[in-house]
Structure formats: structure tokens, C-alpha cells
Amino acid sequence: MKPFTYERAKTPAAAAAAAMRTPGAKFIAGGTNLLDLMKLEIEAPRHLVDVNALKLDKIEATPGGGVRIGALVSNTDLASNTRIRRDYGVLSRAIVAGASGQLRNKATTAGNLLQRTRCPYFYDTNQPCNKRQPGSGCGAIGGYSRQLAVIGTSTKCIATYPGDMAVAMRVLDAQVETVNAAGTVRAIPIAEFHRSPGDTPHIETALAPGELITSVTLPAPIGGSHVYYKVRDRASYAFALVSVAAVVQRDGSGRVAIGGIAPRPWRVAGADAAMGQGAKAVAQPLLAGAKPTEDNAFKLALVERTIGAAIAQARETA
Amino acid sequence: MKFDTRAGTNPIDQLKVIGRATDRIDGPLKTSGTAPYAYERSDVAPGQVYGYVVGSAIAKGRIRSIDLTEAKAAPGVLAIVTAADAGPLGKSKRNTAKLLAGPDIEHYHQALAVVVAETFEQARAAANLVRVDYARGKGRFDLDASKPAAKMPEDEPDKRFGDFEGAFAAAVVKLDARYTTPDQAHAMMEPHATIAAWEGDRLTLWTSNQMIDWAVGDTATTLGIPKENVHIISPYIGGGFGGKLFTRADAVLAALGARAAGRPVKLTLTRPMIFNNTTHRPATRQRIRIGCGRDGKITAIGHESWSGDLPGGQPETAVKQTELLYAGANRLTAMRLSVLDLPEGNAMRAPGEASGLMALEFAMDEMAEKLGMDPVEFRVVNDTQVDPMDPKRPFSQRQLVKCLRDGAAHFGWARRGLPGRVRDGRWLVGMGVAAAFRNNMVQTSAARVRLEQDGTIVVETDMTDIGTGSYTIIGQTAAEMMGVPLDRVVVRLGDSRFPVSAGSGGQWGGNSSTAGVYAACVKLREAIARQLGLDPATAVFAGGKVQDGGRSMPLTRAGALVAEDTIEFDKLSKEYQQSTFGGHFVEVGVHAMTGEIRVRRMLAVCAAGRILNPKSARSQVIGAMTMGAGAALMEELAVDKRFGFFVNHDLAGYEVPVHADIPHQEVIFLDEVDPISSPMKAKGVGELGICGVGAAVANAIYNATGIRVRDYPITLDKLLDRLPQMT
Amino acid sequence: MANVTEMEISRRGVMAVGAASAMLAPLPAGAQVPAPKAVPVTMKVSLEVNGTRRDLEVDTRTTLLDVLRENLHLTGTKKGCDHGQCGACTVMAGGKRINSCLSLAVMHQGDEIVTIEGLGTPEKLHPMQAAFIKHDGYQCGYCTPGQICSAVAVLAEIKAGIPSHVTAELTARPMVTGAEMRERMSGNICRCGAYSNIVDAMADVAGADIAGVKA
């Protein structure tokens, strides 16, 4: 870990300004992913702006009937919130399916959105990785890729977005609210928040330098039966091979987003339209154009089967 | 004490302390976080500074040059040692690859430098400034590709008995199947760690090591110093499973760093480096052929195994149990060893049997099905009470049949359904069985026992407690022998200044080390009796007193006395085959849609001689069952065959079971005493629990789904295309 | 299923490594800015550890775990992986269990930290520590302090109504069951495999029906 200076910011705009002012600065909130990467010098900020004192830790109603989740609300607090459990069950379910109790106590809403891939070649600084070191090549292509993406990849990178929370937010049409150093705020639809790798896999989100996430908003509840079905080798404390966030209405219509298969939470309009027509019909548009490797081709069948399991579970709990 | 005749009645048979479920005497320290592990000894060697290891970025090749300019100039750096300036280093016969590489690189993450700095943060940062210019060489990383060139290991020739090929060809019912097991990691929770301090030319290492005397010798050999100049201290060890049998890079680099810096150095291997820097259980490719008559009696059994290791390395002895487990007049066992430039393969919990039984007991299940026999009955029919290749040589005890029958009754085996037919909601449910088998090795072991003025009994031996419960069973042994309560016994372990014990490995430690303590206690009893003017042959030690011929005196009257002795095993272990046995029963659920596999119930019935402490012995067995479940379902070091390294080299990538994977586990120990094994009449039990359990899981998956997956680990992706169609 | 493009890329990948090997320790993506000479930065921080105020001056890089172990010599909190993958470093910070390895010490200004040493001592064990001994919920002992800290926290989390992955009804209060405890304890790896006994110890402390837990 390289040496860095450290300051505690008092307001969101001041935090953004501090980050702009200092070259190589990064925000730190929970730190559960950033410190992990700093120890390996995959991240090497020269200055840390601690945002924990920004009071962005509330969950409150929005005028439109939805909720605003402060960027610093911990995963545990978000999953435990009465309103979230009642109206946005898929989000609670997704969060408690991820990481461990300890990590969820520390991990924040904004930080979780920004967590980086768990690709083992990204994590090993001796290996080529276009995401870590642009232009160095991709070790995962032609290497061990069982966990990695089958769709939305590029010839430069097949890393998977590893999170669960964002998959549920994707199915709920969340918006990510930010502020920059000039004090300008904007709202980014979750669909546009995570980027496909293309030729620049090191650029992972729509955030501009210094831009700070202040909150995530969810539109008014959509009802339905909420399911997050996460498939992994061990029963807990593991990243998804495939996960399905689904909201299923009584008539079988609904929405679905998939985790564990793409560089970002994966949702396709055609799949939502096919809800009610069986898992195969839902899976097909989601996987159109998939380019799996030998190691992870099983994910194609697994997506369909997990969608089936999720829909079955939604019916049971409706 | 020579142990060369069957043990008669002795004070251990009183079973006042031995054989009773006893809380560990080290429990209050371990549960309160006050038991000091190697890296935590701030009370010794003042002025400690921090070492950080730099590992090789390539698997095979050569270091062209190392540029230390930036690293040396980094804040806090006191010294950097590489092979170029370490001075001449030796290599112990127990290490296959060098512990400090250079200029040649033998495997990925092989240590090539240690950076010493004032603080941990400084050492870590400076280690990242070491610039290495490599010449990448061509390595061999693919076990399957290497099979044609594999050779018979010199010290492991093929074993043949009868006419295997003829009998197999003539058999009425035959199985010829191939199985694979992957490379696996010990992944003990405490990383390898050492504090090294020099006083002149004498070296003290506070380290984490299972085999103290090996560590003394191997450290001396590596550093080129006399053995008597090395002092090893390792009283608490955060798990080993074979991964800490040997002196490793942490010990050697801490010593070299301390010498260069002129300060004591503390150093731990980082978790992401451990998987490639240290040893692992090698992958195997196995072929099993079994031929039977219609009666289910085995007429031919053949087991072959291929594995790889670095040049000069050893095979994974996966065929060993097949020499002894089942009857059959015609037999073949054979191993082939390839040269691979992957990290060093070596012993991991139940080396040989753990991998071998994953295949053999899978094959037995397949064969039982071909015969239309119940898998329990098929094993029972093929029981043998003698060494199948030397029928004059009986097993000292062999209760495999009872393990299986009792287990079947207890587990509800009769309720087992046909493959793929039992459902619980969306879950397909199945049961599996496997035999457990592990040899009981006995090893020379010494101890010193002292009676203090106040009546305290102090035991000292270099035996280690790696979680096995050595402290407690040694204390129980001394308490039983000296006739005092357990809380009057102080046990000191893991110090090379104590008499040399069997150490912890191969499940020999419990029986052998307590037998050594027994021997020392016999001597101390003689000394006490003589001191008190009593007849050592008839004196009774009980309740803190010695009684003989109507006279009774407190132990304390004898004053302070000390005795030391060694148990040495002789021909009994050759005249008799000593082994431990068990039956594993497992129930799994497999999700009919997603293929997720979850273990629902586990039972092991074990016959392993006298159980010295049923509480800690049970823990040994459930722990091994847990590791075996991991081997069956998730554990695999993924090999990058281009770059030659284990890719998933941390605890997120290399998945081991977590709480949610493991249901309540049951263990039943059969009543057994084995007077052939030792005066303790005990045998090993620390590895038995992992032997066979993986196959029991695999067989349960088959029973649940009707799908055979012969390549471990059995992950859901290998089931998907054969699971019921989605409706 | 490797298509031609992937094969080409993989070859390029190999070559890229060959070239990069001339100068390893590659620059991370975020470090294109020319770095000034890296000098350690220290800061003052005050922690309330097991009820005692500790004023320290630490390197900003120092984790809470390393402050506890190296500066305060509270070595009951263990380093098993240093990357949030094992749970051996679990402590309570501000009343919540966290992985102390993934938290900087300077981020805990004024925080109350409770470690295993603060739960109980060999002479005066916490009920959970005593239950671990009674049920043999440990073997090598290295993950044990983290397991015990988590076990205490898990029972409190269930009581507080925090849902888990196995909670059947999201809107109902979770109960102390075997499945709930196993799921919530899954961030604490025990390679010795004491899981079954740890859950028995927790059930004992919780006053839960152990027979039910065994089912």
C-alpha cells in the first residue's frame, strides 16, 4: 500500500471539491473493497477523502411515493429497513444474499455500486489485465474464467460485475444521484450507471472524476412478488455464478435482471416482455449474442434454470 | 521403553481421566484470545521489525536481474535479502523446491526476496518497489498432457498379487472407471508466520510448525548452521493439516532478514501468496478396475493413479488403501509421477487415502449397482481380516463391518430410495455411504515428566497441538498415570528444548505422543516409589497419594523428581496391520432446477482404538468430515496451464465450506481397545474422518439425481445437462 | 468455446506479460499522475478499546486490525487473510461487528471498539466463551475469537430483527434457528471444521432448543 494523506469531509460538495483538488484522490466510505485493493496496490490513491461524516445515512420518502436511500446507508440498515422489506423486498433479499454480516455492516450503498470485479487476473498484479493496466492484455481470456461474464463482454475484458444489490436496483429502476465539485447535482438511471467494457474496461461507471454519489432513489413501489435467487457453489459468503432478481405480478407479468453473467447488472426489455411465457422465453432475449468461454458456458443453461426457480419461488410466496 | 509385546493391563485402563469427554485445558486461553501464536510474541526478542516476502511473478525461468534501488531507498527499510546476498544456502531433503529462489525460478510465487523495515506498512510498500527482470522459461503445467511421460516412482514400484489382468478379464461383472481429483489447498486459518532472533550464531524461531525436530534440522540444513544452534518454539499453531509439516519460506526468510538487519524480524506469508508459495495436495487421475463374481465377491481389483510434482518430488499415494481395504485374490496397484512446474505438491490431511478413497469408494458404489447389491452389503461381503497380499498378517483390530452396519441402522439407510426418485419439494434427496480407512502409524516419541514440590505434575515434550487436542490428552495421560486430577497437570509443548516427540502428522501424534508420556510416567512412578521406599511394581497412584502394602503417602513427600523416557515401537507394527476404520453416511439435497447441492445430514461411525478424549476426538472427525465435504463439492485450485499457477489464490477464490454448508454432524465411536498399537491402546483418529467422506457425498448425489460425476469437485455445472428438464 | 478472437487475445496476453516482465509491479490504473516521493503520513487517533481510551499516532495505512495487534498488542483479534475473506479479525465497532482488516484505524476516531479481550478473560469468561469450551466449538483456536465475536453479535442481530438470506418471511421477526445461525455465521471460516459445535454453543447461550437446531 502506497502512503496517502487523509481528510474527513464535512459536506458532499466539499468532499467533491477535495477530491478534485488533490491529484490521485479517492473517496472512502466503508472501505471494504477499496482497502482490499489498496493492499495489493491495484488501487493506489495518494489522498483519501473520508465521506462517512456527510450525514448521507437516511432512508426517506420521496414526493413521488418512492424512497431516497442515502449513499452512506449501510447494507445492513438498508436490508433491515421496514419500508424496503415491505415494498422493495427484492432489494433486501439481494443485499442479504451478498458478502457476510460483518461486511454488510460496513459496506455502504454507494460503495456497493462501485465495487470492482473479482476476476482473479484483475486481482493478481503479475498477470495481464486491461482493466487494471490498460493495454496489458486480458489474462482471463484463454485462462480460468468459470466465474466470468458470458455477455456484454469485449475482446479486451470478460470481467463480471460481482455485486447483488445493484442487480435488484436495476430491476427496480433506481436512479443514482450525484454531486460534483461545482455543486451540480444529477441523476443517473441505474441502467446507464455501469458501463460495458468495450475498449476501455478500466472505465467502469458513468461517474466523472470527483463526482460523488449522494443517494439512490427508487420509484414508487410496483407491488408483485419479490425474489432474489442467487446460485453459487457454497451456500453463503460467495459471489454469484448466476443470480436472478425478479418482481412477478399476479398475472405472471413482471421484471427480471440477472447478476453474475455480465460486466453490469443485466436487464433486457425483451425478457421483461416475455415474463409469463416460461423461463426459456425469458432467458432467450437476455442471452442473445452471448459469447461464453469453455469454462463458463454452463451459465447459459443456468440462467434459464435459475429464472425458472425464481419464478416458481415468486408464485409460492405470492 | 520398547513396545514390542501386546500391552497388558496398565494404569491407563483405570479410565478415571482417560476416555472421558474432557474440555480442552487450553480452552480458556484460546477462547479469550490470549493463547499466543507465532506472530504475536511481543513479549520476546525486543526490537522486532517487519519482514515482507517478494514472490516470483513467473512459474519457470530465471531472474536476469533484480533492481533494489527504489526499495532500499524507501522509508523505514533496514535490509533486503535475495539469493544473491544470502550466502550459501542448503536444502533439506524434505523441501522439494528451494525456499529462496534465485537465479532459477522453480514455481510461481516462490520467494525471491525479503524486505525488512521498521513497520509492516513500510515493508509491504517497499516490497512492491523491488523490480525484477525475468527470463521466462518453458514450464510443464498440464497433468493430463504429461501422463504419457509419467514414470514409476523409484520407491513406489507397482504391486501385483495373483494375476490381476487374467482375473479381471474372466470376471463376470466388471467395472473400469476413471476419476479425477484436483489440486487442493490446506488453507489453515493462521498464515505461516515466524519471529526470528539471533544471539551471535544462535537462532531462535517462534514459528508455526507441526514437527519441531524436523524444523530444527531443516532450518539448520538450509542456513548451514549446526542443529544445536537452532531453537524452535511453537506452542500454538493455527491449523496445519500438513501445510506446516516443513520449514517454509517464512522461517528461513525471517532468519535471513534478521541476520541482515541485525534486529529480530517478524514475518508472515500473505494469504494471496500462500496458495502458490507453499505446498498443496496434488491432483490425481485415477483408474479403478474391479472384477466380481455374481456373488459380489471381488476377484480382481486394480487401482492406478497419476500425479505430478516438481523435479525430485513425490507421487500422491492415492492407491495405498486399495492394497488393504477389500479382499480379492488378484490385485494391482500402481502409481505414475509426472514432472510438473506447478508449486510443490506434498502431504495434506490423509495424503493418499483422502484422494484415493474419493475414487475407490465411488467405484465401489458403481460396482454395487452393477451387481444389484446394496452398497453396504457389497462392502461387507468383501471384508478381510488379514492383509490381502500377506494373509499371515492379521489386522490388529478391524471393525469395518460393524461401522457400516451400525451406521446404516442409525442413519436410516433402509429408507434410501432409488436414484432420482426421492423428492422434498424442489429438492432431489439422496443418501450415500462410503468406507473410511486410514493406517495407524506409530512413531518414536519422548517426554519428560516432573513432580514439583507442591505436587504439580509438569509434562514437557516437543509434541505440537495443531487443534488436535494434544494438550488435553497428554494432560489426561499424565493425570491417569500419576493419580492426580487433570488440573494438577501442567503441559508444555512445542519447544525444541523438550524431548523429541512424534510430532503432528499422519494421525500418529495422539497415540504416539501419549505413549511417550506414558513411558516417562512409568519411570517417574518408579522414582517416586523408590524415594518413598515403596515397591514400584505394586505401588498404586491415586488421589494424589501413593499406596502400597497398607502404607499411603502423599506424592509431595517424594519431593521434586524428574523422569524422561521414549516410547519406541518395534516388530508389532510389522506383524500386524494396524489401521483405523469407519463408515460415512451422507444425505444431500440437489435442487432439481438449479443443481445447487446441499449436505443435509452426516454421520460417521469410527473404530479407532481407545478414544482418549471423546470430546476432542469427535471434533477431529467432524472437522475432517467438513474438509471432505469441501473436497467433494467445491475445493479446487484452478490451474492456468499457460502461465503455470493456481489462479484462485485467496480465500474468496478458493472456496472452503462455511457454516451454511455444514449441517449438524453425528459421530459414533465403537468401543475398541487395541493392545497391539501402544500402551495407550489408542490409534489415530485425526485423519480418518476425511477418508471416504467425499465419495459418500458423491454417492449421495448419484442417489439423489441418478447422475454420476467422476470429476471432483462435483459442482452444479457438471449436473445441469442431466438434471430433469424444466417444465 | 474459445473463438479465434479470444485465442488471439490470449496470445497477446501472454506476450504482454513477457514484455511487462522487464519491469514488474505495474502501475495501477489510477496512478498515471507522477507520484511524489512516497513518505509515510501519520495521524493522531483516539479509540475507546474495551472501555479504555487509547491515544495513538498511526500511519494512515494502518488498519484497525494492525493497530489492535501491533500497536496495542491485543492479539486476540486474528489476521487470517487481511482481505475480508475469512472473518478471523471480527471485532465490534460502535456496537456492530466488522472485519477490522478492511478498516483504517484513522477512520475510527472516537469509536468504541470491543475485541475478544473485552468480552471476557480466562478467569472471567463471557458466557459465549464458556459455551465454546463446553461444546468444543474450536480446534486450533485461530478463528475462534472472531467466531465468538460474531456469535455474540449474531444473537443480538436476530434479536434486533435484522433479516438474513434464510429468513422465510422478510416482514416477520427472524427466530433463533440452526439455519439462521449457520447463515449469519458464514462470514467466519473455520478450516478445522468446528461449525457443528459452534452452532450448538450458540444455541446453548441463546437458550434455544438444541434438538431443534440439530434437525
Short mmCIF file of N, CA and C in Angstrom, two decimals, chain A residues 1-3 38-41 118 120-121 123-128 138-144 146-147 229-239 241 279 295 298-299 301-302 304-310 312-313 315-316, chain B residues 52 55-58 108-109 121 124-125 128-129 136 272 426-427 591-598 633-634 638-640 642-643 645 647-658 660-661 715-717 720 723-726:
data_model
loop_
_atom_site.label_atom_id
_atom_site.label_comp_id
_atom_site.label_asym_id
_atom_site.label_seq_id
_atom_site.Cartn_x
_atom_site.Cartn_y
_atom_site.Cartn_z
N MET A 1 0.85 -1.19 0.00
CA MET A 1 0.00 0.00 0.00
C MET A 1 0.88 1.24 0.00
N LYS A 2 0.61 2.13 -0.94
CA LYS A 2 1.42 3.34 -1.01
C LYS A 2 0.93 4.34 0.04
N PRO A 3 1.82 5.18 0.52
CA PRO A 3 1.39 6.18 1.51
C PRO A 3 0.35 7.13 0.92
N MET A 38 -6.24 -1.71 -2.26
CA MET A 38 -5.05 -0.89 -1.94
C MET A 38 -3.93 -1.75 -1.38
N LYS A 39 -4.28 -2.78 -0.62
CA LYS A 39 -3.24 -3.66 -0.07
C LYS A 39 -2.47 -4.36 -1.17
N LEU A 40 -3.13 -4.58 -2.30
CA LEU A 40 -2.48 -5.23 -3.43
C LEU A 40 -1.92 -4.21 -4.42
N GLU A 41 -2.08 -2.93 -4.10
CA GLU A 41 -1.67 -1.81 -4.98
C GLU A 41 -2.37 -1.87 -6.34
N ARG A 118 -14.25 -9.20 -9.36
CA ARG A 118 -13.45 -10.17 -8.61
C ARG A 118 -12.67 -11.08 -9.55
N PRO A 120 -9.96 -13.03 -11.10
CA PRO A 120 -8.67 -13.34 -10.45
C PRO A 120 -7.46 -12.74 -11.17
N TYR A 121 -7.61 -12.47 -12.45
CA TYR A 121 -6.49 -11.87 -13.18
C TYR A 121 -6.39 -10.37 -12.88
N TYR A 123 -7.07 -9.31 -9.95
CA TYR A 123 -6.55 -9.31 -8.57
C TYR A 123 -5.08 -9.70 -8.46
N ASP A 124 -4.49 -10.23 -9.53
CA ASP A 124 -3.09 -10.66 -9.45
C ASP A 124 -2.25 -9.72 -10.30
N THR A 125 -1.47 -8.87 -9.65
CA THR A 125 -0.76 -7.82 -10.38
C THR A 125 0.37 -8.35 -11.26
N ASN A 126 0.66 -9.66 -11.18
CA ASN A 126 1.65 -10.22 -12.09
C ASN A 126 1.04 -10.58 -13.44
N GLN A 127 -0.29 -10.57 -13.51
CA GLN A 127 -0.97 -11.04 -14.71
C GLN A 127 -1.41 -9.86 -15.56
N PRO A 128 -1.57 -10.11 -16.85
CA PRO A 128 -2.09 -9.04 -17.70
C PRO A 128 -3.55 -8.76 -17.37
N CYS A 138 -5.59 -9.33 -21.68
CA CYS A 138 -6.56 -9.93 -20.75
C CYS A 138 -6.11 -11.35 -20.43
N GLY A 139 -5.75 -11.57 -19.18
CA GLY A 139 -5.32 -12.91 -18.77
C GLY A 139 -6.48 -13.90 -18.72
N ALA A 140 -7.66 -13.38 -18.51
CA ALA A 140 -8.81 -14.28 -18.30
C ALA A 140 -9.26 -14.94 -19.59
N ILE A 141 -9.12 -14.22 -20.70
CA ILE A 141 -9.49 -14.82 -21.98
C ILE A 141 -8.45 -15.88 -22.31
N GLY A 142 -8.90 -17.10 -22.40
CA GLY A 142 -7.97 -18.21 -22.60
C GLY A 142 -7.44 -18.76 -21.29
N GLY A 143 -7.80 -18.13 -20.18
CA GLY A 143 -7.37 -18.61 -18.87
C GLY A 143 -8.54 -19.20 -18.12
N TYR A 144 -8.51 -19.07 -16.81
CA TYR A 144 -9.55 -19.65 -15.96
C TYR A 144 -10.68 -18.64 -15.85
N ARG A 146 -14.27 -19.43 -15.14
CA ARG A 146 -15.54 -20.04 -14.72
C ARG A 146 -16.51 -19.01 -14.15
N GLN A 147 -15.99 -18.05 -13.37
CA GLN A 147 -16.85 -17.06 -12.71
C GLN A 147 -17.23 -15.91 -13.64
N TYR A 229 -32.88 -14.78 -6.42
CA TYR A 229 -32.39 -16.15 -6.38
C TYR A 229 -30.93 -16.17 -6.80
N LYS A 230 -30.06 -16.50 -5.83
CA LYS A 230 -28.61 -16.46 -6.09
C LYS A 230 -28.05 -17.87 -6.07
N VAL A 231 -27.39 -18.24 -7.14
CA VAL A 231 -26.80 -19.58 -7.23
C VAL A 231 -25.28 -19.46 -7.13
N ARG A 232 -24.71 -20.27 -6.24
CA ARG A 232 -23.26 -20.27 -6.03
C ARG A 232 -22.86 -21.67 -5.58
N ASP A 233 -21.56 -21.94 -5.56
CA ASP A 233 -21.12 -23.28 -5.20
C ASP A 233 -21.32 -23.53 -3.71
N ARG A 234 -20.84 -22.61 -2.87
CA ARG A 234 -21.09 -22.84 -1.46
C ARG A 234 -22.34 -22.07 -1.05
N ALA A 235 -22.85 -22.39 0.12
CA ALA A 235 -24.20 -21.94 0.45
C ALA A 235 -24.26 -20.47 0.85
N SER A 236 -23.12 -19.88 1.16
CA SER A 236 -23.12 -18.49 1.60
C SER A 236 -21.73 -17.90 1.42
N TYR A 237 -21.62 -16.58 1.55
CA TYR A 237 -20.31 -15.89 1.54
C TYR A 237 -19.55 -16.22 0.26
N ALA A 238 -20.25 -16.10 -0.88
CA ALA A 238 -19.61 -16.37 -2.16
C ALA A 238 -20.29 -15.50 -3.21
N PHE A 239 -19.54 -15.18 -4.24
CA PHE A 239 -20.10 -14.41 -5.34
C PHE A 239 -20.98 -15.32 -6.20
N LEU A 241 -22.66 -17.31 -9.17
CA LEU A 241 -22.42 -17.85 -10.52
C LEU A 241 -23.46 -17.21 -11.44
N ALA A 279 -39.55 -19.83 -18.52
CA ALA A 279 -38.16 -19.44 -18.30
C ALA A 279 -37.37 -19.36 -19.61
N ASP A 295 -15.10 -22.52 -19.98
CA ASP A 295 -15.29 -22.63 -18.53
C ASP A 295 -16.68 -22.18 -18.07
N PHE A 298 -21.70 -23.10 -19.10
CA PHE A 298 -22.81 -23.65 -18.30
C PHE A 298 -23.75 -22.56 -17.79
N LYS A 299 -23.25 -21.32 -17.76
CA LYS A 299 -24.09 -20.24 -17.24
C LYS A 299 -25.32 -20.01 -18.13
N ALA A 301 -27.28 -22.27 -19.60
CA ALA A 301 -28.35 -23.14 -19.10
C ALA A 301 -28.75 -22.73 -17.69
N LEU A 302 -27.77 -22.32 -16.93
CA LEU A 302 -28.07 -21.97 -15.53
C LEU A 302 -28.95 -20.74 -15.43
N GLU A 304 -31.33 -19.85 -17.48
CA GLU A 304 -32.70 -20.27 -17.73
C GLU A 304 -33.27 -21.01 -16.52
N ARG A 305 -32.47 -21.90 -15.98
CA ARG A 305 -32.95 -22.70 -14.84
C ARG A 305 -33.17 -21.82 -13.60
N THR A 306 -32.31 -20.85 -13.42
CA THR A 306 -32.46 -20.00 -12.23
C THR A 306 -33.66 -19.07 -12.39
N ILE A 307 -33.88 -18.61 -13.61
CA ILE A 307 -35.10 -17.84 -13.85
C ILE A 307 -36.32 -18.70 -13.51
N GLY A 308 -36.28 -19.95 -13.93
CA GLY A 308 -37.37 -20.86 -13.62
C GLY A 308 -37.57 -21.01 -12.13
N ALA A 309 -36.46 -21.17 -11.42
CA ALA A 309 -36.54 -21.34 -9.96
C ALA A 309 -37.07 -20.07 -9.30
N ALA A 310 -36.64 -18.92 -9.82
CA ALA A 310 -37.08 -17.65 -9.23
C ALA A 310 -38.57 -17.44 -9.46
N ALA A 312 -40.80 -19.74 -9.98
CA ALA A 312 -41.52 -20.73 -9.16
C ALA A 312 -41.60 -20.23 -7.71
N GLN A 313 -40.50 -19.70 -7.23
CA GLN A 313 -40.49 -19.21 -5.85
C GLN A 313 -41.43 -18.00 -5.70
N ARG A 315 -44.13 -17.45 -7.32
CA ARG A 315 -45.51 -17.95 -7.27
C ARG A 315 -45.85 -18.48 -5.89
N GLU A 316 -44.90 -19.18 -5.31
CA GLU A 316 -45.15 -19.77 -3.98
C GLU A 316 -45.33 -18.70 -2.91
N TYR B 52 8.78 -8.72 4.82
CA TYR B 52 7.73 -8.92 3.82
C TYR B 52 8.35 -9.64 2.63
N GLY B 55 7.42 -12.55 -3.95
CA GLY B 55 7.31 -13.83 -4.64
C GLY B 55 7.51 -13.68 -6.13
N SER B 56 7.89 -14.77 -6.76
CA SER B 56 8.14 -14.73 -8.20
C SER B 56 6.86 -14.49 -8.99
N ALA B 57 6.99 -13.68 -10.04
CA ALA B 57 5.85 -13.36 -10.90
C ALA B 57 5.73 -14.36 -12.05
N ILE B 58 6.71 -15.23 -12.16
CA ILE B 58 6.64 -16.25 -13.21
C ILE B 58 6.78 -17.63 -12.56
N TYR B 108 5.66 -20.58 -9.33
CA TYR B 108 5.05 -19.27 -9.13
C TYR B 108 5.05 -18.90 -7.64
N HIS B 109 5.27 -17.62 -7.39
CA HIS B 109 5.30 -17.09 -6.02
C HIS B 109 6.37 -17.73 -5.15
N GLU B 121 3.73 -1.61 7.37
CA GLU B 121 3.29 -0.82 6.21
C GLU B 121 4.47 -0.45 5.33
N ARG B 124 5.78 -3.63 3.46
CA ARG B 124 4.88 -4.01 2.37
C ARG B 124 5.04 -3.07 1.18
N ALA B 125 5.09 -1.78 1.45
CA ALA B 125 5.22 -0.81 0.36
C ALA B 125 6.56 -0.97 -0.36
N ASN B 128 6.89 -3.83 -2.85
CA ASN B 128 6.31 -3.56 -4.16
C ASN B 128 7.22 -2.71 -5.04
N LEU B 129 8.32 -2.25 -4.49
CA LEU B 129 9.28 -1.47 -5.28
C LEU B 129 10.46 -2.31 -5.76
N ARG B 136 11.63 -15.65 -18.92
CA ARG B 136 10.60 -16.68 -18.74
C ARG B 136 11.01 -17.97 -19.44
N PRO B 272 -2.72 -14.18 -0.15
CA PRO B 272 -2.71 -14.43 -1.60
C PRO B 272 -1.44 -15.14 -2.08
N ARG B 426 -38.71 -28.96 -4.19
CA ARG B 426 -37.92 -28.88 -5.41
C ARG B 426 -36.59 -29.60 -5.29
N TRP B 427 -36.33 -30.20 -4.15
CA TRP B 427 -35.03 -30.82 -3.93
C TRP B 427 -35.11 -32.33 -4.16
N HIS B 591 -30.95 -29.35 -5.91
CA HIS B 591 -32.09 -28.60 -6.43
C HIS B 591 -32.37 -29.06 -7.86
N ALA B 592 -33.58 -29.49 -8.09
CA ALA B 592 -33.91 -30.10 -9.38
C ALA B 592 -33.78 -29.12 -10.53
N MET B 593 -33.90 -27.82 -10.24
CA MET B 593 -33.80 -26.83 -11.32
C MET B 593 -32.40 -26.27 -11.47
N THR B 594 -31.81 -25.84 -10.37
CA THR B 594 -30.53 -25.14 -10.46
C THR B 594 -29.32 -26.05 -10.25
N GLY B 595 -29.53 -27.22 -9.72
CA GLY B 595 -28.41 -28.11 -9.45
C GLY B 595 -27.63 -27.78 -8.20
N GLU B 596 -28.07 -26.81 -7.43
CA GLU B 596 -27.39 -26.50 -6.17
C GLU B 596 -27.38 -27.75 -5.29
N ILE B 597 -26.24 -27.99 -4.65
CA ILE B 597 -26.08 -29.20 -3.84
C ILE B 597 -25.88 -28.79 -2.39
N ARG B 598 -26.67 -29.33 -1.50
CA ARG B 598 -26.52 -29.02 -0.08
C ARG B 598 -26.51 -30.30 0.72
N LEU B 633 -17.36 -31.01 -2.93
CA LEU B 633 -18.33 -30.06 -3.51
C LEU B 633 -17.75 -28.76 -4.06
N MET B 634 -16.57 -28.34 -3.60
CA MET B 634 -16.16 -27.00 -4.03
C MET B 634 -14.65 -26.79 -4.16
N ALA B 638 -7.53 -23.90 -9.28
CA ALA B 638 -7.64 -23.84 -10.73
C ALA B 638 -6.27 -23.55 -11.33
N VAL B 639 -5.84 -24.38 -12.26
CA VAL B 639 -4.51 -24.23 -12.87
C VAL B 639 -4.61 -23.41 -14.15
N ASP B 640 -3.82 -22.37 -14.24
CA ASP B 640 -3.65 -21.68 -15.51
C ASP B 640 -2.51 -22.40 -16.22
N ARG B 642 -1.25 -21.97 -19.07
CA ARG B 642 -0.35 -21.15 -19.88
C ARG B 642 0.75 -20.57 -19.01
N PHE B 643 0.33 -20.00 -17.86
CA PHE B 643 1.29 -19.29 -17.02
C PHE B 643 1.77 -20.13 -15.84
N PHE B 645 0.20 -21.40 -12.80
CA PHE B 645 -0.03 -21.05 -11.39
C PHE B 645 -1.46 -21.35 -11.00
N VAL B 647 -4.74 -20.08 -9.96
CA VAL B 647 -5.32 -18.77 -10.23
C VAL B 647 -6.12 -18.24 -9.04
N ASN B 648 -6.89 -19.12 -8.44
CA ASN B 648 -7.80 -18.68 -7.35
C ASN B 648 -7.06 -18.72 -6.02
N HIS B 649 -6.04 -17.85 -5.90
CA HIS B 649 -5.13 -17.97 -4.77
C HIS B 649 -5.47 -17.04 -3.60
N ASP B 650 -6.73 -17.01 -3.22
CA ASP B 650 -7.08 -16.38 -1.94
C ASP B 650 -8.32 -17.09 -1.40
N LEU B 651 -8.82 -16.64 -0.25
CA LEU B 651 -9.93 -17.37 0.38
C LEU B 651 -11.29 -16.99 -0.19
N ALA B 652 -11.32 -16.02 -1.12
CA ALA B 652 -12.56 -15.76 -1.84
C ALA B 652 -12.61 -16.66 -3.08
N GLY B 653 -11.46 -16.86 -3.70
CA GLY B 653 -11.40 -17.67 -4.91
C GLY B 653 -11.36 -19.15 -4.63
N TYR B 654 -10.59 -19.56 -3.62
CA TYR B 654 -10.55 -20.97 -3.23
C TYR B 654 -11.59 -21.17 -2.15
N GLU B 655 -12.73 -21.69 -2.54
CA GLU B 655 -13.85 -21.80 -1.58
C GLU B 655 -13.68 -23.04 -0.73
N VAL B 656 -13.76 -22.83 0.58
CA VAL B 656 -13.84 -23.93 1.54
C VAL B 656 -15.22 -23.83 2.19
N PRO B 657 -15.69 -24.89 2.83
CA PRO B 657 -17.04 -24.82 3.40
C PRO B 657 -17.16 -23.70 4.43
N VAL B 658 -18.34 -23.08 4.45
CA VAL B 658 -18.68 -22.12 5.50
C VAL B 658 -19.77 -22.77 6.38
N ALA B 660 -22.84 -22.34 6.64
CA ALA B 660 -24.11 -22.68 6.00
C ALA B 660 -24.03 -23.96 5.18
N ASP B 661 -22.81 -24.43 4.91
CA ASP B 661 -22.66 -25.67 4.13
C ASP B 661 -22.76 -26.92 4.98
N THR B 715 -19.51 -29.89 -8.82
CA THR B 715 -20.19 -28.60 -8.79
C THR B 715 -21.41 -28.67 -9.70
N LEU B 716 -22.31 -27.73 -9.52
CA LEU B 716 -23.61 -27.84 -10.18
C LEU B 716 -23.50 -27.80 -11.70
N ASP B 717 -22.46 -27.15 -12.23
CA ASP B 717 -22.33 -27.07 -13.69
C ASP B 717 -22.17 -28.45 -14.32
N LEU B 720 -25.90 -29.96 -14.65
CA LEU B 720 -27.00 -29.24 -15.29
C LEU B 720 -27.62 -29.96 -16.48
N LEU B 723 -29.89 -32.93 -15.38
CA LEU B 723 -30.98 -32.75 -14.41
C LEU B 723 -32.32 -32.85 -15.14
N PRO B 724 -33.41 -33.05 -14.38
CA PRO B 724 -34.73 -33.11 -15.03
C PRO B 724 -34.95 -31.87 -15.89
N GLN B 725 -35.61 -32.08 -17.02
CA GLN B 725 -35.93 -30.97 -17.90
C GLN B 725 -36.81 -29.96 -17.16
N MET B 726 -36.65 -28.70 -17.53
CA MET B 726 -37.51 -27.66 -16.95
C MET B 726 -38.89 -27.79 -17.58
#
